[in-house]
């Protein structure tokens, strides 16, 4: 538990935490990962706040293949989405795929990086916004699913993670690294939200963030197996209540 002896220390802590949050967001324009080829920097496209940047992308063949693969991955997983199926979905011959990607693993790696970039962007605190409101927006973003959005970042990532033994190790490592960054950034936002509300800073907010990200991945998997489970109405209030920042719905059993 963090305690402040005076207002000056409280304000100083708040400013430092807010500055750290903004600096972390700037670092996400390029995602650094480790693979069997060594350290590589991959340029990634970051989803806008309106969450429709994917729809506005130029309809070129490469992007169409990425969109096709993303839909197949989130619906049935990595293994079932063959290169033939990915190409056929956009009426392209299988050979066209290799004009843009060396392998299905390379394409999946690009998609994983993009989904985490979208998640980090949804955590970005803009000037004038409260951390609490940004947390709610972040949770609503995580709850988005088709057809509202073509590729739902957390749905794709949770589906890939669920078949970890069958996916290439590099992709599994990318997901693990991405979740680690997500945990840290979410923990920072949780701390800011508690400060804004004048409550004690959460005891180890990073652990709270880890709990939340784990619960979110579980909720996504549950939603796929139980369509009646409503993420916005049934899970978001639970997530806010878990942070002591909101009240759960009466009778809600998330």
PDB file of C-alpha atoms in Angstrom:
ATOM      1  CA  UNK A   1       0.000   0.000   0.000  1.00  0.00           C
ATOM      2  CA  UNK A   2       1.413   3.408  -0.992  1.00  0.00           C
ATOM      3  CA  UNK A   3       0.912   6.172   1.580  1.00  0.00           C
ATOM      4  CA  UNK A   4       1.580   9.889   1.079  1.00  0.00           C
ATOM      5  CA  UNK A   5       2.748  12.190   3.874  1.00  0.00           C
ATOM      6  CA  UNK A   6       1.593  15.341   2.123  1.00  0.00           C
ATOM      7  CA  UNK A   7      -0.167  16.649  -0.976  1.00  0.00           C
ATOM      8  CA  UNK A   8       3.106  17.562  -2.714  1.00  0.00           C
ATOM      9  CA  UNK A   9       4.273  13.944  -2.641  1.00  0.00           C
ATOM     10  CA  UNK A  10       0.871  12.779  -3.934  1.00  0.00           C
ATOM     11  CA  UNK A  11       0.946  15.215  -6.864  1.00  0.00           C
ATOM     12  CA  UNK A  12       4.568  14.317  -7.663  1.00  0.00           C
ATOM     13  CA  UNK A  13       3.719  10.604  -7.705  1.00  0.00           C
ATOM     14  CA  UNK A  14       0.686  11.208  -9.930  1.00  0.00           C
ATOM     15  CA  UNK A  15       2.706  13.270 -12.435  1.00  0.00           C
ATOM     16  CA  UNK A  16       5.485  10.660 -12.573  1.00  0.00           C
ATOM     17  CA  UNK A  17       3.015   7.826 -13.114  1.00  0.00           C
ATOM     18  CA  UNK A  18       1.128   9.735 -15.791  1.00  0.00           C
ATOM     19  CA  UNK A  19       4.367  10.619 -17.605  1.00  0.00           C
ATOM     20  CA  UNK A  20       5.476   6.975 -17.456  1.00  0.00           C
ATOM     21  CA  UNK A  21       2.144   5.906 -18.933  1.00  0.00           C
ATOM     22  CA  UNK A  22       2.509   8.307 -21.897  1.00  0.00           C
ATOM     23  CA  UNK A  23       6.123   7.260 -22.521  1.00  0.00           C
ATOM     24  CA  UNK A  24       5.159   3.593 -22.548  1.00  0.00           C
ATOM     25  CA  UNK A  25       2.457   4.321 -25.138  1.00  0.00           C
ATOM     26  CA  UNK A  26       4.943   6.046 -27.467  1.00  0.00           C
ATOM     27  CA  UNK A  27       7.194   2.989 -27.331  1.00  0.00           C
ATOM     28  CA  UNK A  28       4.470   0.794 -28.860  1.00  0.00           C
ATOM     29  CA  UNK A  29       4.764   2.205 -32.397  1.00  0.00           C
ATOM     30  CA  UNK A  30       7.310  -0.521 -33.004  1.00  0.00           C
ATOM     31  CA  UNK A  31       6.998  -3.929 -31.371  1.00  0.00           C
ATOM     32  CA  UNK A  32      10.308  -5.595 -30.516  1.00  0.00           C
ATOM     33  CA  UNK A  33      10.345  -9.358 -30.289  1.00  0.00           C
ATOM     34  CA  UNK A  34      12.785 -12.230 -30.135  1.00  0.00           C
ATOM     35  CA  UNK A  35      12.673 -15.032 -32.667  1.00  0.00           C
ATOM     36  CA  UNK A  36      15.001 -17.762 -33.925  1.00  0.00           C
ATOM     37  CA  UNK A  37      16.345 -15.131 -36.365  1.00  0.00           C
ATOM     38  CA  UNK A  38      17.348 -12.786 -33.530  1.00  0.00           C
ATOM     39  CA  UNK A  39      16.005  -9.414 -32.457  1.00  0.00           C
ATOM     40  CA  UNK A  40      13.774  -7.860 -35.093  1.00  0.00           C
ATOM     41  CA  UNK A  41      11.783  -4.635 -35.242  1.00  0.00           C
ATOM     42  CA  UNK A  42       8.425  -5.043 -36.941  1.00  0.00           C
ATOM     43  CA  UNK A  43       6.507  -2.022 -38.141  1.00  0.00           C
ATOM     44  CA  UNK A  44       2.907  -2.353 -37.014  1.00  0.00           C
ATOM     45  CA  UNK A  45      -0.342  -0.611 -37.836  1.00  0.00           C
ATOM     46  CA  UNK A  46      -2.012   0.792 -34.712  1.00  0.00           C
ATOM     47  CA  UNK A  47      -5.803   0.713 -34.478  1.00  0.00           C
ATOM     48  CA  UNK A  48      -7.419   4.119 -34.019  1.00  0.00           C
ATOM     49  CA  UNK A  49      -9.643   5.119 -31.114  1.00  0.00           C
ATOM     50  CA  UNK A  50     -12.679   4.798 -33.359  1.00  0.00           C
ATOM     51  CA  UNK A  51     -11.593   1.153 -33.727  1.00  0.00           C
ATOM     52  CA  UNK A  52     -12.329   1.160 -37.451  1.00  0.00           C
ATOM     53  CA  UNK A  53      -8.863   1.640 -38.915  1.00  0.00           C
ATOM     54  CA  UNK A  54      -8.813  -1.921 -40.220  1.00  0.00           C
ATOM     55  CA  UNK A  55     -11.916  -1.178 -42.289  1.00  0.00           C
ATOM     56  CA  UNK A  56     -10.242   1.937 -43.698  1.00  0.00           C
ATOM     57  CA  UNK A  57      -7.059   0.154 -44.755  1.00  0.00           C
ATOM     58  CA  UNK A  58      -6.392   0.093 -48.475  1.00  0.00           C
ATOM     59  CA  UNK A  59      -8.044  -2.964 -49.955  1.00  0.00           C
ATOM     60  CA  UNK A  60      -4.819  -4.391 -51.359  1.00  0.00           C
ATOM     61  CA  UNK A  61      -4.126  -8.094 -51.620  1.00  0.00           C
ATOM     62  CA  UNK A  62      -1.744  -8.224 -48.657  1.00  0.00           C
ATOM     63  CA  UNK A  63      -4.262  -6.619 -46.315  1.00  0.00           C
ATOM     64  CA  UNK A  64      -7.038  -8.825 -47.659  1.00  0.00           C
ATOM     65  CA  UNK A  65      -4.951 -11.917 -46.875  1.00  0.00           C
ATOM     66  CA  UNK A  66      -4.258 -10.618 -43.368  1.00  0.00           C
ATOM     67  CA  UNK A  67      -7.960  -9.958 -42.821  1.00  0.00           C
ATOM     68  CA  UNK A  68      -8.879 -13.387 -44.178  1.00  0.00           C
ATOM     69  CA  UNK A  69      -6.355 -15.117 -41.930  1.00  0.00           C
ATOM     70  CA  UNK A  70      -7.428 -13.100 -38.883  1.00  0.00           C
ATOM     71  CA  UNK A  71     -11.043 -14.127 -39.313  1.00  0.00           C
ATOM     72  CA  UNK A  72     -10.115 -17.785 -39.774  1.00  0.00           C
ATOM     73  CA  UNK A  73      -7.729 -17.744 -36.796  1.00  0.00           C
ATOM     74  CA  UNK A  74     -10.277 -16.240 -34.425  1.00  0.00           C
ATOM     75  CA  UNK A  75     -13.038 -18.559 -35.591  1.00  0.00           C
ATOM     76  CA  UNK A  76     -11.240 -21.902 -35.717  1.00  0.00           C
ATOM     77  CA  UNK A  77      -7.653 -21.418 -34.624  1.00  0.00           C
ATOM     78  CA  UNK A  78      -4.238 -21.485 -36.244  1.00  0.00           C
ATOM     79  CA  UNK A  79      -4.056 -25.145 -37.235  1.00  0.00           C
ATOM     80  CA  UNK A  80      -7.353 -25.305 -39.124  1.00  0.00           C
ATOM     81  CA  UNK A  81      -6.627 -22.135 -41.099  1.00  0.00           C
ATOM     82  CA  UNK A  82      -4.559 -23.528 -43.972  1.00  0.00           C
ATOM     83  CA  UNK A  83      -2.807 -21.280 -46.480  1.00  0.00           C
ATOM     84  CA  UNK A  84      -5.172 -22.621 -49.127  1.00  0.00           C
ATOM     85  CA  UNK A  85      -8.225 -21.559 -47.074  1.00  0.00           C
ATOM     86  CA  UNK A  86      -6.708 -18.132 -46.337  1.00  0.00           C
ATOM     87  CA  UNK A  87      -6.094 -17.459 -50.034  1.00  0.00           C
ATOM     88  CA  UNK A  88      -9.363 -19.005 -51.234  1.00  0.00           C
ATOM     89  CA  UNK A  89     -11.343 -16.695 -48.938  1.00  0.00           C
ATOM     90  CA  UNK A  90     -10.167 -13.725 -51.030  1.00  0.00           C
ATOM     91  CA  UNK A  91     -10.444 -15.582 -54.346  1.00  0.00           C
ATOM     92  CA  UNK A  92      -6.682 -15.763 -54.774  1.00  0.00           C
ATOM     93  CA  UNK A  93      -4.577 -18.771 -55.783  1.00  0.00           C
ATOM     94  CA  UNK A  94      -2.391 -20.312 -53.104  1.00  0.00           C
ATOM     95  CA  UNK A  95       0.737 -19.049 -54.863  1.00  0.00           C
ATOM     96  CA  UNK A  96      -0.372 -15.452 -54.312  1.00  0.00           C
ATOM     97  CA  UNK A  97       0.071 -15.931 -50.578  1.00  0.00           C
ATOM     98  CA  UNK A  98       3.833 -16.432 -51.008  1.00  0.00           C
ATOM     99  CA  UNK A  99       4.125 -13.163 -52.900  1.00  0.00           C
ATOM    100  CA  UNK A 100       3.477 -11.384 -49.599  1.00  0.00           C
ATOM    101  CA  UNK A 101       4.405 -13.789 -46.791  1.00  0.00           C
ATOM    102  CA  UNK A 102       7.107 -16.388 -46.393  1.00  0.00           C
ATOM    103  CA  UNK A 103       4.884 -18.607 -44.270  1.00  0.00           C
ATOM    104  CA  UNK A 104       1.669 -18.807 -42.285  1.00  0.00           C
ATOM    105  CA  UNK A 105       3.787 -18.241 -39.163  1.00  0.00           C
ATOM    106  CA  UNK A 106       5.054 -14.901 -40.486  1.00  0.00           C
ATOM    107  CA  UNK A 107       1.502 -13.772 -41.282  1.00  0.00           C
ATOM    108  CA  UNK A 108       0.286 -14.862 -37.830  1.00  0.00           C
ATOM    109  CA  UNK A 109       3.156 -12.977 -36.181  1.00  0.00           C
ATOM    110  CA  UNK A 110       2.130  -9.760 -37.930  1.00  0.00           C
ATOM    111  CA  UNK A 111      -1.468 -10.251 -36.805  1.00  0.00           C
ATOM    112  CA  UNK A 112      -0.464 -10.928 -33.191  1.00  0.00           C
ATOM    113  CA  UNK A 113       1.638  -7.737 -33.135  1.00  0.00           C
ATOM    114  CA  UNK A 114      -1.254  -5.721 -34.563  1.00  0.00           C
ATOM    115  CA  UNK A 115      -3.752  -7.013 -32.029  1.00  0.00           C
ATOM    116  CA  UNK A 116      -1.534  -6.119 -29.090  1.00  0.00           C
ATOM    117  CA  UNK A 117      -0.886  -2.690 -30.623  1.00  0.00           C
ATOM    118  CA  UNK A 118      -4.658  -2.158 -30.729  1.00  0.00           C
ATOM    119  CA  UNK A 119      -4.981  -3.230 -27.088  1.00  0.00           C
ATOM    120  CA  UNK A 120      -2.198  -0.870 -25.993  1.00  0.00           C
ATOM    121  CA  UNK A 121      -3.793   1.960 -27.970  1.00  0.00           C
ATOM    122  CA  UNK A 122      -7.099   1.389 -26.176  1.00  0.00           C
ATOM    123  CA  UNK A 123      -5.238   1.991 -22.896  1.00  0.00           C
ATOM    124  CA  UNK A 124      -3.735   5.269 -24.069  1.00  0.00           C
ATOM    125  CA  UNK A 125      -4.783   8.132 -21.811  1.00  0.00           C
ATOM    126  CA  UNK A 126      -5.424  11.273 -23.861  1.00  0.00           C
ATOM    127  CA  UNK A 127      -5.190  14.767 -22.321  1.00  0.00           C
ATOM    128  CA  UNK A 128      -8.364  15.621 -20.418  1.00  0.00           C
ATOM    129  CA  UNK A 129      -9.549  12.028 -20.070  1.00  0.00           C
ATOM    130  CA  UNK A 130      -9.847  10.354 -16.688  1.00  0.00           C
ATOM    131  CA  UNK A 131      -8.119   7.041 -16.053  1.00  0.00           C
ATOM    132  CA  UNK A 132     -11.413   5.572 -14.825  1.00  0.00           C
ATOM    133  CA  UNK A 133     -13.218   6.473 -18.057  1.00  0.00           C
ATOM    134  CA  UNK A 134     -10.298   5.107 -20.063  1.00  0.00           C
ATOM    135  CA  UNK A 135     -10.507   1.824 -18.149  1.00  0.00           C
ATOM    136  CA  UNK A 136     -14.188   1.547 -19.052  1.00  0.00           C
ATOM    137  CA  UNK A 137     -13.417   2.299 -22.695  1.00  0.00           C
ATOM    138  CA  UNK A 138     -10.647  -0.315 -22.612  1.00  0.00           C
ATOM    139  CA  UNK A 139     -13.000  -2.955 -21.217  1.00  0.00           C
ATOM    140  CA  UNK A 140     -15.664  -2.143 -23.795  1.00  0.00           C
ATOM    141  CA  UNK A 141     -13.027  -2.380 -26.506  1.00  0.00           C
ATOM    142  CA  UNK A 142     -12.018  -5.838 -25.251  1.00  0.00           C
ATOM    143  CA  UNK A 143     -15.665  -6.905 -25.376  1.00  0.00           C
ATOM    144  CA  UNK A 144     -16.042  -6.052 -29.071  1.00  0.00           C
ATOM    145  CA  UNK A 145     -16.701  -9.001 -31.328  1.00  0.00           C
ATOM    146  CA  UNK A 146     -17.761  -9.716 -34.918  1.00  0.00           C
ATOM    147  CA  UNK A 147     -19.690  -8.412 -36.767  1.00  0.00           C
ATOM    148  CA  UNK A 148     -19.049  -5.099 -34.977  1.00  0.00           C
ATOM    149  CA  UNK A 149     -15.363  -5.504 -35.747  1.00  0.00           C
ATOM    150  CA  UNK A 150     -13.836  -7.816 -38.344  1.00  0.00           C
ATOM    151  CA  UNK A 151     -10.969  -9.013 -36.164  1.00  0.00           C
ATOM    152  CA  UNK A 152     -11.561  -8.734 -32.422  1.00  0.00           C
ATOM    153  CA  UNK A 153      -8.055  -8.424 -30.900  1.00  0.00           C
ATOM    154  CA  UNK A 154      -8.645 -10.341 -27.695  1.00  0.00           C
ATOM    155  CA  UNK A 155     -10.773 -12.997 -29.384  1.00  0.00           C
ATOM    156  CA  UNK A 156      -8.001 -13.754 -31.860  1.00  0.00           C
ATOM    157  CA  UNK A 157      -5.275 -13.757 -29.205  1.00  0.00           C
ATOM    158  CA  UNK A 158      -7.256 -15.899 -26.750  1.00  0.00           C
ATOM    159  CA  UNK A 159      -8.061 -18.419 -29.483  1.00  0.00           C
ATOM    160  CA  UNK A 160      -4.408 -18.713 -30.484  1.00  0.00           C
ATOM    161  CA  UNK A 161      -3.282 -18.973 -26.862  1.00  0.00           C
ATOM    162  CA  UNK A 162      -5.806 -21.739 -26.219  1.00  0.00           C
ATOM    163  CA  UNK A 163      -4.040 -23.954 -28.764  1.00  0.00           C
ATOM    164  CA  UNK A 164      -0.527 -23.120 -27.523  1.00  0.00           C
ATOM    165  CA  UNK A 165       0.892 -26.675 -27.888  1.00  0.00           C
ATOM    166  CA  UNK A 166       0.004 -26.656 -31.602  1.00  0.00           C
ATOM    167  CA  UNK A 167       1.229 -23.200 -32.626  1.00  0.00           C
ATOM    168  CA  UNK A 168       4.850 -22.300 -33.474  1.00  0.00           C
ATOM    169  CA  UNK A 169       6.905 -21.434 -30.353  1.00  0.00           C
ATOM    170  CA  UNK A 170       7.678 -17.935 -31.661  1.00  0.00           C
ATOM    171  CA  UNK A 171       3.991 -17.061 -31.821  1.00  0.00           C
ATOM    172  CA  UNK A 172       3.422 -18.388 -28.314  1.00  0.00           C
ATOM    173  CA  UNK A 173       6.343 -16.270 -27.084  1.00  0.00           C
ATOM    174  CA  UNK A 174       4.946 -13.185 -28.830  1.00  0.00           C
ATOM    175  CA  UNK A 175       1.624 -13.681 -27.067  1.00  0.00           C
ATOM    176  CA  UNK A 176       3.342 -14.147 -23.688  1.00  0.00           C
ATOM    177  CA  UNK A 177       5.483 -11.023 -24.212  1.00  0.00           C
ATOM    178  CA  UNK A 178       2.471  -9.028 -25.373  1.00  0.00           C
ATOM    179  CA  UNK A 179       0.418  -9.986 -22.343  1.00  0.00           C
ATOM    180  CA  UNK A 180       3.331  -8.993 -20.082  1.00  0.00           C
ATOM    181  CA  UNK A 181       3.328  -5.470 -21.586  1.00  0.00           C
ATOM    182  CA  UNK A 182      -0.473  -5.359 -21.355  1.00  0.00           C
ATOM    183  CA  UNK A 183      -0.308  -6.274 -17.656  1.00  0.00           C
ATOM    184  CA  UNK A 184       2.181  -3.488 -16.934  1.00  0.00           C
ATOM    185  CA  UNK A 185       0.276  -0.799 -18.828  1.00  0.00           C
ATOM    186  CA  UNK A 186      -3.059  -1.849 -17.349  1.00  0.00           C
ATOM    187  CA  UNK A 187      -1.505  -1.783 -13.872  1.00  0.00           C
ATOM    188  CA  UNK A 188      -0.376   1.819 -14.419  1.00  0.00           C
ATOM    189  CA  UNK A 189      -3.876   2.846 -15.496  1.00  0.00           C
ATOM    190  CA  UNK A 190      -5.427   1.116 -12.473  1.00  0.00           C
ATOM    191  CA  UNK A 191      -3.118   3.089 -10.170  1.00  0.00           C
ATOM    192  CA  UNK A 192      -4.072   6.350 -11.868  1.00  0.00           C
ATOM    193  CA  UNK A 193      -7.780   5.547 -11.554  1.00  0.00           C
ATOM    194  CA  UNK A 194      -7.456   4.944  -7.813  1.00  0.00           C
ATOM    195  CA  UNK A 195      -5.544   8.205  -7.360  1.00  0.00           C
ATOM    196  CA  UNK A 196      -8.195  10.146  -9.286  1.00  0.00           C
ATOM    197  CA  UNK A 197     -10.953   8.711  -7.108  1.00  0.00           C
ATOM    198  CA  UNK A 198      -9.029   9.579  -3.954  1.00  0.00           C
ATOM    199  CA  UNK A 199      -8.783   5.978  -2.812  1.00  0.00           C
ATOM    200  CA  UNK A 200      -5.671   4.188  -1.673  1.00  0.00           C
ATOM    201  CA  UNK A 201      -3.481   3.088  -4.547  1.00  0.00           C
ATOM    202  CA  UNK A 202      -4.173  -0.567  -5.195  1.00  0.00           C
ATOM    203  CA  UNK A 203      -1.824  -2.850  -3.358  1.00  0.00           C
ATOM    204  CA  UNK A 204       0.362  -4.135  -6.191  1.00  0.00           C
ATOM    205  CA  UNK A 205      -1.785  -2.957  -9.076  1.00  0.00           C
ATOM    206  CA  UNK A 206       0.214  -5.122 -11.483  1.00  0.00           C
ATOM    207  CA  UNK A 207      -1.077  -8.252  -9.747  1.00  0.00           C
ATOM    208  CA  UNK A 208      -4.601  -6.900 -10.117  1.00  0.00           C
ATOM    209  CA  UNK A 209      -3.896  -6.325 -13.795  1.00  0.00           C
ATOM    210  CA  UNK A 210      -2.633  -9.908 -14.208  1.00  0.00           C
ATOM    211  CA  UNK A 211      -5.806 -11.186 -12.569  1.00  0.00           C
ATOM    212  CA  UNK A 212      -7.926  -9.047 -14.888  1.00  0.00           C
ATOM    213  CA  UNK A 213      -6.157 -10.038 -18.102  1.00  0.00           C
ATOM    214  CA  UNK A 214      -6.451 -13.699 -17.130  1.00  0.00           C
ATOM    215  CA  UNK A 215     -10.158 -13.280 -16.378  1.00  0.00           C
ATOM    216  CA  UNK A 216     -10.686 -11.455 -19.670  1.00  0.00           C
ATOM    217  CA  UNK A 217      -9.104 -14.261 -21.689  1.00  0.00           C
ATOM    218  CA  UNK A 218     -11.283 -16.751 -19.815  1.00  0.00           C
ATOM    219  CA  UNK A 219     -14.382 -14.658 -20.462  1.00  0.00           C
ATOM    220  CA  UNK A 220     -13.641 -14.579 -24.199  1.00  0.00           C
ATOM    221  CA  UNK A 221     -13.346 -18.371 -24.299  1.00  0.00           C
ATOM    222  CA  UNK A 222     -16.568 -18.702 -22.296  1.00  0.00           C
ATOM    223  CA  UNK A 223     -18.343 -16.334 -24.693  1.00  0.00           C
ATOM    224  CA  UNK A 224     -17.408 -18.532 -27.631  1.00  0.00           C
ATOM    225  CA  UNK A 225     -18.857 -21.633 -25.972  1.00  0.00           C
ATOM    226  CA  UNK A 226     -21.848 -19.855 -24.427  1.00  0.00           C
ATOM    227  CA  UNK A 227     -23.329 -17.180 -26.748  1.00  0.00           C
ATOM    228  CA  UNK A 228     -25.807 -16.100 -24.050  1.00  0.00           C
ATOM    229  CA  UNK A 229     -22.935 -14.765 -21.928  1.00  0.00           C
ATOM    230  CA  UNK A 230     -22.849 -11.002 -22.522  1.00  0.00           C
ATOM    231  CA  UNK A 231     -19.408  -9.495 -22.029  1.00  0.00           C
ATOM    232  CA  UNK A 232     -20.601  -5.894 -21.673  1.00  0.00           C
ATOM    233  CA  UNK A 233     -23.538  -6.561 -19.349  1.00  0.00           C
ATOM    234  CA  UNK A 234     -22.186  -9.568 -17.449  1.00  0.00           C
ATOM    235  CA  UNK A 235     -18.423  -9.121 -17.361  1.00  0.00           C
ATOM    236  CA  UNK A 236     -17.508  -5.416 -17.538  1.00  0.00           C
ATOM    237  CA  UNK A 237     -19.327  -4.559 -14.248  1.00  0.00           C
ATOM    238  CA  UNK A 238     -17.540  -7.504 -12.612  1.00  0.00           C
ATOM    239  CA  UNK A 239     -14.162  -6.279 -13.901  1.00  0.00           C
ATOM    240  CA  UNK A 240     -14.729  -2.766 -12.511  1.00  0.00           C
ATOM    241  CA  UNK A 241     -15.958  -4.154  -9.197  1.00  0.00           C
ATOM    242  CA  UNK A 242     -12.823  -6.297  -8.966  1.00  0.00           C
ATOM    243  CA  UNK A 243     -10.840  -3.058  -8.960  1.00  0.00           C
ATOM    244  CA  UNK A 244     -13.126  -1.514  -6.319  1.00  0.00           C
ATOM    245  CA  UNK A 245     -14.020   1.089  -8.948  1.00  0.00           C
ATOM    246  CA  UNK A 246     -17.575   0.076  -9.687  1.00  0.00           C
ATOM    247  CA  UNK A 247     -20.513  -1.945  -8.469  1.00  0.00           C
ATOM    248  CA  UNK A 248     -21.433  -5.361  -9.883  1.00  0.00           C
ATOM    249  CA  UNK A 249     -24.915  -5.950 -11.201  1.00  0.00           C
ATOM    250  CA  UNK A 250     -27.344  -7.442  -8.741  1.00  0.00           C
ATOM    251  CA  UNK A 251     -27.268 -11.184  -8.989  1.00  0.00           C
ATOM    252  CA  UNK A 252     -24.379 -11.145 -11.478  1.00  0.00           C
ATOM    253  CA  UNK A 253     -22.285 -14.284 -11.389  1.00  0.00           C
ATOM    254  CA  UNK A 254     -19.421 -13.491 -13.753  1.00  0.00           C
TER     255      UNK A 254
END
